[in-house]
């Protein structure tokens, strides 16, 4: 569905993306992982039209996205979430979602505003937004100002905004960053529930547990190139990937050992037990 | 009390003109009160700031109209404000004496509107004649500030100068707020005109003349009324020497009446009179004189018909009006700057 | 498997709120104005007219500044275009004497068109760059009016403009204009209210909050801004026509940069993005200098101080963005929405 | 809006304290209150024996506090300039010394020292933010979700740094979602919910408590990612 | 012809220097607070008036060396005034919205202008020149020492400020505050100190510009700030907001556009378009330049992904 075809992105000297080719198929979840600065967000930004493409093509079906202005890319059925949240802070949560449902043509926009059908259309938009909020468990926040929500809730609102227009391609840039285990678990359920035969999903994440448990295929990027592609287990055991990204399996053990060693030496507040401040 | 209203610019770039103009009226009112007032009542001058803004001018006009005790106004200072405000004053029959010099001001034919000063037609014509005949000038460069007044007189000058056989080498507009004329002056210098006419007000006039001399332009400079002020000579310094300025009033030291006025003014306000102070005084006097003659009880209509019949010697000259409300015999004087002082040349 | 994102939508959670009592309460304002207004002496009445005129201008500018978040420092240009339309099409200048209703429409449309013409090249500029270009546009229009002597009569302005007649009714006294302005206010108010509540309003808010994200959501920001500019300019133009009909004289002096600033002040002091804010802001900003007349020389000094104090006291404006019938009902109804 | 309710918490010298809690629990608000960005409505904050409630953040920093805020907040200056902003003179080490330490920790930053930090990838920006906080040679370091958006390999590195800093006597308050590792590294844990303290205790005991496991560590006993 | 072009170039450089001097103050403040400091132009006027009063009190009117002293004292006085204005009228508004402080600044501009009018009077004041006098004749064009001095001052101040902002640690900290005062505070910078410093330097520079300006033209009026301020601000935008060399470049460019438009527009259009169209021409060039360089001549064009501020106002 979404295809990167020999895509290159140059920032001055730096080739942030260097001749990348891969395809994202509908109906499955494609994860993109890689070290910081590998170029994952750049890929998303190019697909969504935030960055121009230095060379190569990005296709959804037959449509060449790199030729379209950004808003047309959205109309072509691609939507995304941002690594650094970009909600419309001063607007209510529903309004945030409604933005994605604004009629694409200015003519219909004006007709909608002053015509008779406007009210019905507005009601319908609202209904769709509420339905999505309901599904993501955000219904209670519908009228809250988006900017006043806690980080995790904002991330969910962004997800809601991205799906309300029923996209064909959904790009999620680190949706779980900043979420705790429980929330990540919820998010995982939401993402799994979104899986549909006509929806191509790209998931960028650093949360390996999530990635490994949810993705159907994984693309590993490094220094602007595709380092490897495969299933979770293939990736997990790929030594190149370990070296560049996951770290040696032993690394965690080392930290744990160092921490234990220190704790044994320092022994701060050893004697205290657990205190429950609330029943 | 009998109220006389006035409105003029007292806070914007023309604030100096407006304020000293109103001070002139104030002086006339004070002197009338000292002499016993009118019909046993005291006169009060209600001063307002119209900011040179037509919109404010109309609001003030309405305010003055609504005030039943207000029997006459001296308003406004600027033509652009007088035109819309005269419409309102006309509706409430308010006697209106204006200082606005644009010829259009009296075109509406309002019977309650009077202009006791020369309009721009004479102000532009006299210098042109003087340049052609007395100075024998052939080429003139004309500059104006793109304001109603400045452009108006400049155009009159142009018409008269060409009609008299002279050539106009250039006719350029500047912005009223400009301070740097070097670019334009460099061009004018290349045209080598005999005279340069500047239609505009202070402080631009002063800067213009000064910068022209610095660039080595030798032509004789002509400027319109607002340059008739010590500020012009001080501002332009030695560069002002030889410049010719037109003004509707004789110099403050030219007659005993004006000398007395200048002294009284200084005593009352602690500063030298401004260029339009004598006019403010005359304009207020016209109203006061009319009030004195009008039958009791005083009404606006009564005062209007008395002003129309005005026939007396004001401190700047004889006052009597045509049916259009213009001065019967508009007076205009040309002054040359000589040894740092204004000297009547005509 | 069915795409769950396309599941049939459930009915909206929020039931249609009972807004009309609140709306009715607000309708009281124009009705009151119409009843009380004509009994006022002419001077306050004329001030009231000015307040209404600036309120309408504020409503118009609010579309750009308050809703779309674009600072327009040259709004006076549209106002000037409207004013000169009436001055040129209904005066001795060219001896054309068109009816008021027609010119109202023409002038407003011309202004709207100018808005589009300006908008097309400049709307991709951001923030202060846009502000300075609009400022430049305002100055360009004013200088043009001042220079095209053959058309606009230059700095001399156009005097003795026709008296306006609307459907057989002569507009000349301040109370004639009161009726006209109240009528216009209601229409324009409903117009902007509708914009605010519609998809267009949502799109504009999104542009205000974050243009890039808005584009990402499929909003053609340039077009939407253009529409906002056009509407806003249209209203400004209509106000200009009325202003010229009221003054029966126009000259470039009435359309300076300061005038643009005053209109921006009206909406910022009143409350950005709220139509009631424009009303309150206009009341304050027109009334204040008149009230301060008594202080003569100190008038503007106090005016400046008052501005600073008001802004310091209510930096987000006197009226909150959210204020409206539903907000009012919520407050009156004890917090339950 | 009242976000925190009567929280009492203590950090000892050289201790690593971890604060956990669901989104919106008030963890960030708590850190912001400590560093003076938010003012405590009531109560007292003592730092090195001195009452500091009401001090401005920069005053806190000059007394030895470092705060690496949520969401990175790097300046759109070059990397090196970002480090300059974080340097607090008169706290012992020279600028060059501290800067080289940071570059040693994150070599990529050294390589790009003159590049604008605004153009770094998310994770690289996080490194800048941490480095900048270290430039003040803090005695108490507040880290608000430092591992956010970092590759696993870098997260390991961050936790190693935390350990190293603690070894050298710096006290650390760590707000983390990555609970598995945090519980290993921390000495003491505070659990926050809805703005109030729910539970506190030594990390080891916390990790062992079934109730805590239920709430905060679902699936910890499941598969490890490696 | 050659002499004329040379003369006009000199004229342009002089006018440009004056715009640049004022633009520097705008840019300093703007760069830090993203605030259009409408009061700047009025502090510029106030500076000229205070300078005049000081010169009278010290009896040094017209002496270049006395001028240095007067300039220094005026810098400090107006600098402190600027700091107070910031504390009173802008600081309480920090973090509210962008328009509020801007309009508060507008209010302050009205206050200062009227205060100057009430204290200094409505009369244009004749200004003694503190600049050295004398002329050089270069190929038929006249250059005055005054022009040279003004040009040099503009360039020197630009270089000094640029070095200060980019090469000193204090400058870096100020830029950090400019971007985000809260975060700056978190890394140990006292934002208020940094902002006060800016409001000392910016208006102080404005005051010096006021003295130079009035010395150059020989007159000071209480209304002189508004228009020149607007032009200087335009110059600052043209050069790229917050960019110090940009402000100077913008100032010079505006000077050139105005001068050459005045000089040659009537000639080129055969008198069809006269000098009165100068401002239109200037603004049109501004629009054109911004269309091709939407962030000004030297402004850095940040990509949307890295933009700090989500909304414009
Ligand atoms: N606007 C830009 N200008 C210059 N360089 C950029 C820009 N945006 C990104 N880069 C560079 O491109 C590279 C890829 O960045 P990108 O944001 O795509 O990384 P990423 O894979 O998303 O990393 P992370 O996991 O940390 O978010 C980085 O080295 C970054 O510094
Ligand atoms: N400026 C604010 N205005 C209103 N509410 C706020 C503000 N800042 C925080 N809150 C509220 O305070 C609560 C606590 O927020 P805080 O950011 O401290 O949570 P957190 O524990 O750090 O969450 P996260 O894990 O998402 O970062 C949230 O419900 C949030 O909505
Ligand atoms: C400044 C003055 C000469 C004004 C002039 N009286 C006018 O009609 O506008
Ligand atoms: Mg990324
Ligand atoms: Mg947080």
Short mmCIF file of N, CA and C in Angstrom, two decimals, chain C residues 216-328:
data_model
loop_
_atom_site.label_atom_id
_atom_site.label_comp_id
_atom_site.label_asym_id
_atom_site.label_seq_id
_atom_site.Cartn_x
_atom_site.Cartn_y
_atom_site.Cartn_z
N UNK C 216 -1.23 18.86 7.99
CA UNK C 216 -1.11 17.41 8.11
C UNK C 216 -2.46 16.74 8.25
N UNK C 217 -3.43 17.47 8.81
CA UNK C 217 -4.77 16.92 8.96
C UNK C 217 -5.61 17.11 7.71
N UNK C 218 -4.99 17.60 6.66
CA UNK C 218 -5.72 17.70 5.40
C UNK C 218 -6.33 19.06 5.15
N UNK C 219 -5.93 20.05 5.92
CA UNK C 219 -6.51 21.37 5.68
C UNK C 219 -5.64 22.17 4.73
N UNK C 220 -6.26 22.66 3.70
CA UNK C 220 -5.54 23.49 2.74
C UNK C 220 -5.43 24.86 3.37
N UNK C 221 -4.37 25.03 4.13
CA UNK C 221 -4.30 26.22 4.98
C UNK C 221 -4.33 27.50 4.16
N UNK C 222 -3.68 27.50 3.03
CA UNK C 222 -3.64 28.73 2.23
C UNK C 222 -5.05 29.13 1.81
N UNK C 223 -5.81 28.15 1.33
CA UNK C 223 -7.18 28.44 0.91
C UNK C 223 -8.03 28.93 2.06
N UNK C 224 -7.91 28.24 3.16
CA UNK C 224 -8.74 28.58 4.31
C UNK C 224 -8.42 30.00 4.79
N UNK C 225 -7.14 30.31 4.78
CA UNK C 225 -6.75 31.66 5.18
C UNK C 225 -7.28 32.68 4.18
N UNK C 226 -7.26 32.29 2.94
CA UNK C 226 -7.75 33.18 1.91
C UNK C 226 -9.23 33.48 2.12
N UNK C 227 -9.97 32.44 2.43
CA UNK C 227 -11.40 32.62 2.69
C UNK C 227 -11.57 33.57 3.88
N UNK C 228 -10.79 33.35 4.91
CA UNK C 228 -10.88 34.21 6.09
C UNK C 228 -10.57 35.65 5.70
N UNK C 229 -9.52 35.81 4.93
CA UNK C 229 -9.14 37.15 4.49
C UNK C 229 -10.27 37.81 3.70
N UNK C 230 -10.86 37.04 2.81
CA UNK C 230 -11.90 37.59 1.97
C UNK C 230 -13.11 38.01 2.80
N UNK C 231 -13.56 37.15 3.69
CA UNK C 231 -14.71 37.49 4.53
C UNK C 231 -14.42 38.73 5.36
N UNK C 232 -13.24 38.69 5.95
CA UNK C 232 -12.86 39.77 6.83
C UNK C 232 -12.80 41.09 6.06
N UNK C 233 -12.20 41.03 4.88
CA UNK C 233 -12.09 42.23 4.06
C UNK C 233 -13.47 42.71 3.62
N UNK C 234 -14.33 41.77 3.33
CA UNK C 234 -15.68 42.11 2.91
C UNK C 234 -16.38 42.94 3.99
N UNK C 235 -16.26 42.48 5.21
CA UNK C 235 -16.90 43.21 6.31
C UNK C 235 -16.26 44.58 6.48
N UNK C 236 -14.93 44.61 6.40
CA UNK C 236 -14.24 45.89 6.51
C UNK C 236 -14.71 46.85 5.42
N UNK C 237 -14.86 46.33 4.22
CA UNK C 237 -15.31 47.17 3.11
C UNK C 237 -16.70 47.73 3.36
N UNK C 238 -17.60 46.87 3.85
CA UNK C 238 -18.95 47.32 4.13
C UNK C 238 -18.92 48.46 5.16
N UNK C 239 -18.09 48.29 6.18
CA UNK C 239 -17.98 49.34 7.20
C UNK C 239 -17.49 50.64 6.56
N UNK C 240 -16.56 50.52 5.63
CA UNK C 240 -16.04 51.70 4.97
C UNK C 240 -17.14 52.46 4.23
N UNK C 241 -18.00 51.71 3.55
CA UNK C 241 -19.08 52.36 2.82
C UNK C 241 -19.96 53.15 3.79
N UNK C 242 -20.28 52.52 4.91
CA UNK C 242 -21.14 53.19 5.89
C UNK C 242 -20.44 54.42 6.47
N UNK C 243 -19.16 54.27 6.73
CA UNK C 243 -18.40 55.40 7.29
C UNK C 243 -18.45 56.60 6.33
N UNK C 244 -18.22 56.32 5.04
CA UNK C 244 -18.22 57.41 4.07
C UNK C 244 -19.61 58.03 3.97
N UNK C 245 -20.64 57.20 4.09
CA UNK C 245 -22.00 57.73 4.01
C UNK C 245 -22.30 58.60 5.23
N UNK C 246 -21.71 58.22 6.36
CA UNK C 246 -21.93 58.98 7.58
C UNK C 246 -21.20 60.32 7.53
N UNK C 247 -19.96 60.29 7.09
CA UNK C 247 -19.14 61.50 7.10
C UNK C 247 -19.45 62.39 5.90
N UNK C 248 -19.82 61.75 4.83
CA UNK C 248 -20.02 62.42 3.54
C UNK C 248 -18.77 63.16 3.08
N UNK C 249 -17.66 62.68 3.56
CA UNK C 249 -16.36 63.21 3.14
C UNK C 249 -15.34 62.12 3.40
N UNK C 250 -14.49 61.87 2.45
CA UNK C 250 -13.39 60.95 2.73
C UNK C 250 -12.08 61.59 2.31
N UNK C 251 -11.06 61.31 3.08
CA UNK C 251 -9.71 61.71 2.68
C UNK C 251 -8.76 60.70 3.27
N UNK C 252 -7.57 60.60 2.72
CA UNK C 252 -6.65 59.55 3.16
C UNK C 252 -6.31 59.62 4.65
N UNK C 253 -6.49 60.80 5.24
CA UNK C 253 -6.17 60.96 6.66
C UNK C 253 -6.92 59.99 7.56
N UNK C 254 -8.10 59.56 7.10
CA UNK C 254 -8.91 58.69 7.96
C UNK C 254 -8.44 57.24 7.92
N UNK C 255 -7.43 56.95 7.12
CA UNK C 255 -7.08 55.55 6.93
C UNK C 255 -5.61 55.28 7.20
N UNK C 256 -5.15 55.81 8.30
CA UNK C 256 -3.73 55.66 8.63
C UNK C 256 -3.48 54.35 9.37
N UNK C 257 -2.23 54.05 9.51
CA UNK C 257 -1.79 52.86 10.23
C UNK C 257 -2.39 52.83 11.64
N UNK C 258 -2.48 54.00 12.25
CA UNK C 258 -3.01 54.06 13.61
C UNK C 258 -4.42 53.48 13.66
N UNK C 259 -5.19 53.74 12.62
CA UNK C 259 -6.56 53.24 12.57
C UNK C 259 -6.56 51.70 12.60
N UNK C 260 -5.64 51.12 11.87
CA UNK C 260 -5.53 49.65 11.91
C UNK C 260 -5.22 49.18 13.32
N UNK C 261 -4.32 49.92 13.96
CA UNK C 261 -3.94 49.52 15.31
C UNK C 261 -5.15 49.61 16.25
N UNK C 262 -5.96 50.64 16.07
CA UNK C 262 -7.12 50.79 16.95
C UNK C 262 -8.04 49.58 16.80
N UNK C 263 -8.21 49.12 15.59
CA UNK C 263 -9.11 47.98 15.40
C UNK C 263 -8.51 46.72 16.03
N UNK C 264 -7.21 46.58 15.90
CA UNK C 264 -6.57 45.44 16.58
C UNK C 264 -6.77 45.57 18.08
N UNK C 265 -6.60 46.79 18.59
CA UNK C 265 -6.82 47.01 20.02
C UNK C 265 -8.24 46.62 20.42
N UNK C 266 -9.19 47.00 19.60
CA UNK C 266 -10.58 46.71 19.92
C UNK C 266 -10.76 45.22 20.22
N UNK C 267 -10.21 44.39 19.36
CA UNK C 267 -10.47 42.97 19.59
C UNK C 267 -9.57 42.36 20.65
N UNK C 268 -8.37 42.90 20.79
CA UNK C 268 -7.50 42.32 21.81
C UNK C 268 -7.98 42.73 23.20
N UNK C 269 -8.34 43.98 23.35
CA UNK C 269 -8.85 44.44 24.64
C UNK C 269 -10.17 43.75 24.96
N UNK C 270 -11.00 43.61 23.95
CA UNK C 270 -12.30 42.99 24.18
C UNK C 270 -12.19 41.50 24.43
N UNK C 271 -11.29 40.86 23.79
CA UNK C 271 -11.16 39.42 23.94
C UNK C 271 -11.07 38.79 22.58
N UNK C 272 -9.89 38.29 22.28
CA UNK C 272 -9.62 37.75 20.96
C UNK C 272 -10.49 36.54 20.69
N UNK C 273 -11.04 36.49 19.50
CA UNK C 273 -11.75 35.29 19.09
C UNK C 273 -13.16 35.20 19.64
N UNK C 274 -13.61 36.21 20.33
CA UNK C 274 -15.00 36.18 20.79
C UNK C 274 -15.75 37.38 20.24
N UNK C 275 -16.89 37.14 19.58
CA UNK C 275 -17.61 38.26 18.98
C UNK C 275 -18.07 39.29 20.00
N UNK C 276 -18.40 38.83 21.20
CA UNK C 276 -18.82 39.80 22.21
C UNK C 276 -17.66 40.70 22.61
N UNK C 277 -16.47 40.12 22.50
CA UNK C 277 -15.28 40.89 22.83
C UNK C 277 -15.16 42.12 21.95
N UNK C 278 -15.45 41.94 20.66
CA UNK C 278 -15.34 43.08 19.75
C UNK C 278 -16.29 44.19 20.19
N UNK C 279 -17.48 43.79 20.62
CA UNK C 279 -18.46 44.78 21.07
C UNK C 279 -17.95 45.55 22.27
N UNK C 280 -17.49 44.80 23.25
CA UNK C 280 -17.04 45.44 24.48
C UNK C 280 -15.79 46.28 24.20
N UNK C 281 -14.89 45.72 23.42
CA UNK C 281 -13.66 46.43 23.10
C UNK C 281 -13.95 47.75 22.39
N UNK C 282 -14.87 47.71 21.44
CA UNK C 282 -15.19 48.93 20.71
C UNK C 282 -15.79 49.95 21.66
N UNK C 283 -16.66 49.50 22.51
CA UNK C 283 -17.28 50.42 23.47
C UNK C 283 -16.21 51.15 24.26
N UNK C 284 -15.28 50.35 24.78
CA UNK C 284 -14.25 50.93 25.63
C UNK C 284 -13.34 51.87 24.85
N UNK C 285 -12.91 51.42 23.68
CA UNK C 285 -11.89 52.18 22.96
C UNK C 285 -12.43 53.44 22.30
N UNK C 286 -13.71 53.46 22.03
CA UNK C 286 -14.28 54.69 21.45
C UNK C 286 -14.72 55.62 22.57
N UNK C 287 -15.25 55.03 23.61
CA UNK C 287 -15.78 55.83 24.71
C UNK C 287 -14.64 56.51 25.48
N UNK C 288 -13.59 55.74 25.71
CA UNK C 288 -12.50 56.23 26.56
C UNK C 288 -11.96 57.59 26.12
N UNK C 289 -11.55 57.73 24.88
CA UNK C 289 -11.01 59.05 24.50
C UNK C 289 -12.04 60.16 24.61
N UNK C 290 -13.31 59.84 24.40
CA UNK C 290 -14.33 60.87 24.54
C UNK C 290 -14.49 61.27 26.00
N UNK C 291 -14.48 60.26 26.87
CA UNK C 291 -14.61 60.55 28.30
C UNK C 291 -13.43 61.36 28.80
N UNK C 292 -12.28 61.13 28.17
CA UNK C 292 -11.07 61.79 28.66
C UNK C 292 -10.94 63.22 28.11
N UNK C 293 -11.90 63.66 27.30
CA UNK C 293 -11.79 64.99 26.71
C UNK C 293 -11.57 66.07 27.76
N UNK C 294 -12.15 65.84 28.92
CA UNK C 294 -12.06 66.85 29.98
C UNK C 294 -10.60 67.10 30.37
N UNK C 295 -9.73 66.13 30.12
CA UNK C 295 -8.35 66.29 30.59
C UNK C 295 -7.44 66.99 29.59
N UNK C 296 -8.04 67.48 28.52
CA UNK C 296 -7.31 68.27 27.53
C UNK C 296 -5.94 67.71 27.20
N UNK C 297 -4.91 68.42 27.60
CA UNK C 297 -3.55 68.04 27.24
C UNK C 297 -3.16 66.65 27.71
N UNK C 298 -3.75 66.22 28.80
CA UNK C 298 -3.36 64.94 29.37
C UNK C 298 -4.17 63.79 28.81
N UNK C 299 -5.05 64.13 27.89
CA UNK C 299 -5.99 63.13 27.40
C UNK C 299 -5.29 61.87 26.87
N UNK C 300 -4.38 62.06 25.95
CA UNK C 300 -3.74 60.89 25.35
C UNK C 300 -2.81 60.19 26.33
N UNK C 301 -2.22 60.97 27.22
CA UNK C 301 -1.37 60.36 28.23
C UNK C 301 -2.19 59.38 29.06
N UNK C 302 -3.35 59.83 29.50
CA UNK C 302 -4.21 58.97 30.30
C UNK C 302 -4.75 57.81 29.46
N UNK C 303 -5.01 58.11 28.22
CA UNK C 303 -5.51 57.07 27.33
C UNK C 303 -4.49 55.93 27.23
N UNK C 304 -3.25 56.32 27.01
CA UNK C 304 -2.18 55.31 26.94
C UNK C 304 -2.08 54.52 28.23
N UNK C 305 -2.13 55.23 29.34
CA UNK C 305 -2.03 54.54 30.63
C UNK C 305 -3.20 53.58 30.81
N UNK C 306 -4.39 54.06 30.45
CA UNK C 306 -5.56 53.21 30.60
C UNK C 306 -5.40 51.94 29.77
N UNK C 307 -4.89 52.10 28.57
CA UNK C 307 -4.67 50.93 27.72
C UNK C 307 -3.77 49.92 28.41
N UNK C 308 -2.65 50.44 28.90
CA UNK C 308 -1.69 49.54 29.54
C UNK C 308 -2.34 48.85 30.74
N UNK C 309 -3.06 49.62 31.52
CA UNK C 309 -3.66 49.03 32.73
C UNK C 309 -4.70 47.97 32.37
N UNK C 310 -5.51 48.28 31.39
CA UNK C 310 -6.53 47.29 30.99
C UNK C 310 -5.87 46.00 30.52
N UNK C 311 -4.84 46.17 29.71
CA UNK C 311 -4.19 44.98 29.17
C UNK C 311 -3.48 44.20 30.28
N UNK C 312 -2.87 44.92 31.20
CA UNK C 312 -2.22 44.23 32.31
C UNK C 312 -3.24 43.48 33.15
N UNK C 313 -4.40 44.10 33.32
CA UNK C 313 -5.41 43.48 34.17
C UNK C 313 -6.03 42.26 33.49
N UNK C 314 -6.26 42.37 32.20
CA UNK C 314 -6.88 41.25 31.48
C UNK C 314 -6.12 40.99 30.19
N UNK C 315 -4.96 40.34 30.31
CA UNK C 315 -4.12 40.15 29.13
C UNK C 315 -4.82 39.35 28.03
N UNK C 316 -5.75 38.53 28.41
CA UNK C 316 -6.43 37.74 27.37
C UNK C 316 -7.74 38.40 26.95
N UNK C 317 -7.88 39.65 27.31
CA UNK C 317 -9.08 40.35 26.89
C UNK C 317 -10.16 40.30 27.95
N UNK C 318 -11.11 41.21 27.81
CA UNK C 318 -12.14 41.31 28.83
C UNK C 318 -13.07 40.10 28.80
N UNK C 319 -13.26 39.55 27.62
CA UNK C 319 -14.18 38.43 27.49
C UNK C 319 -13.42 37.20 27.00
N UNK C 320 -13.66 36.09 27.68
CA UNK C 320 -12.94 34.87 27.33
C UNK C 320 -13.40 34.35 25.98
N UNK C 321 -12.49 33.66 25.32
CA UNK C 321 -12.79 33.09 24.01
C UNK C 321 -14.03 32.20 24.05
N UNK C 322 -14.18 31.47 25.14
CA UNK C 322 -15.26 30.48 25.20
C UNK C 322 -16.63 31.10 25.47
N UNK C 323 -16.64 32.38 25.88
CA UNK C 323 -17.90 32.98 26.27
C UNK C 323 -18.93 32.92 25.15
N UNK C 324 -20.13 32.54 25.51
CA UNK C 324 -21.20 32.45 24.50
C UNK C 324 -22.46 31.93 25.17
N UNK C 325 -23.52 31.73 24.41
CA UNK C 325 -24.77 31.29 25.02
C UNK C 325 -24.60 30.01 25.84
N UNK C 326 -23.87 29.03 25.28
CA UNK C 326 -23.78 27.77 26.02
C UNK C 326 -22.99 27.96 27.30
N UNK C 327 -21.97 28.79 27.22
CA UNK C 327 -21.16 29.09 28.39
C UNK C 327 -22.03 29.77 29.44
N UNK C 328 -22.84 30.70 28.97
CA UNK C 328 -23.71 31.46 29.86
C UNK C 328 -24.70 30.52 30.53
#
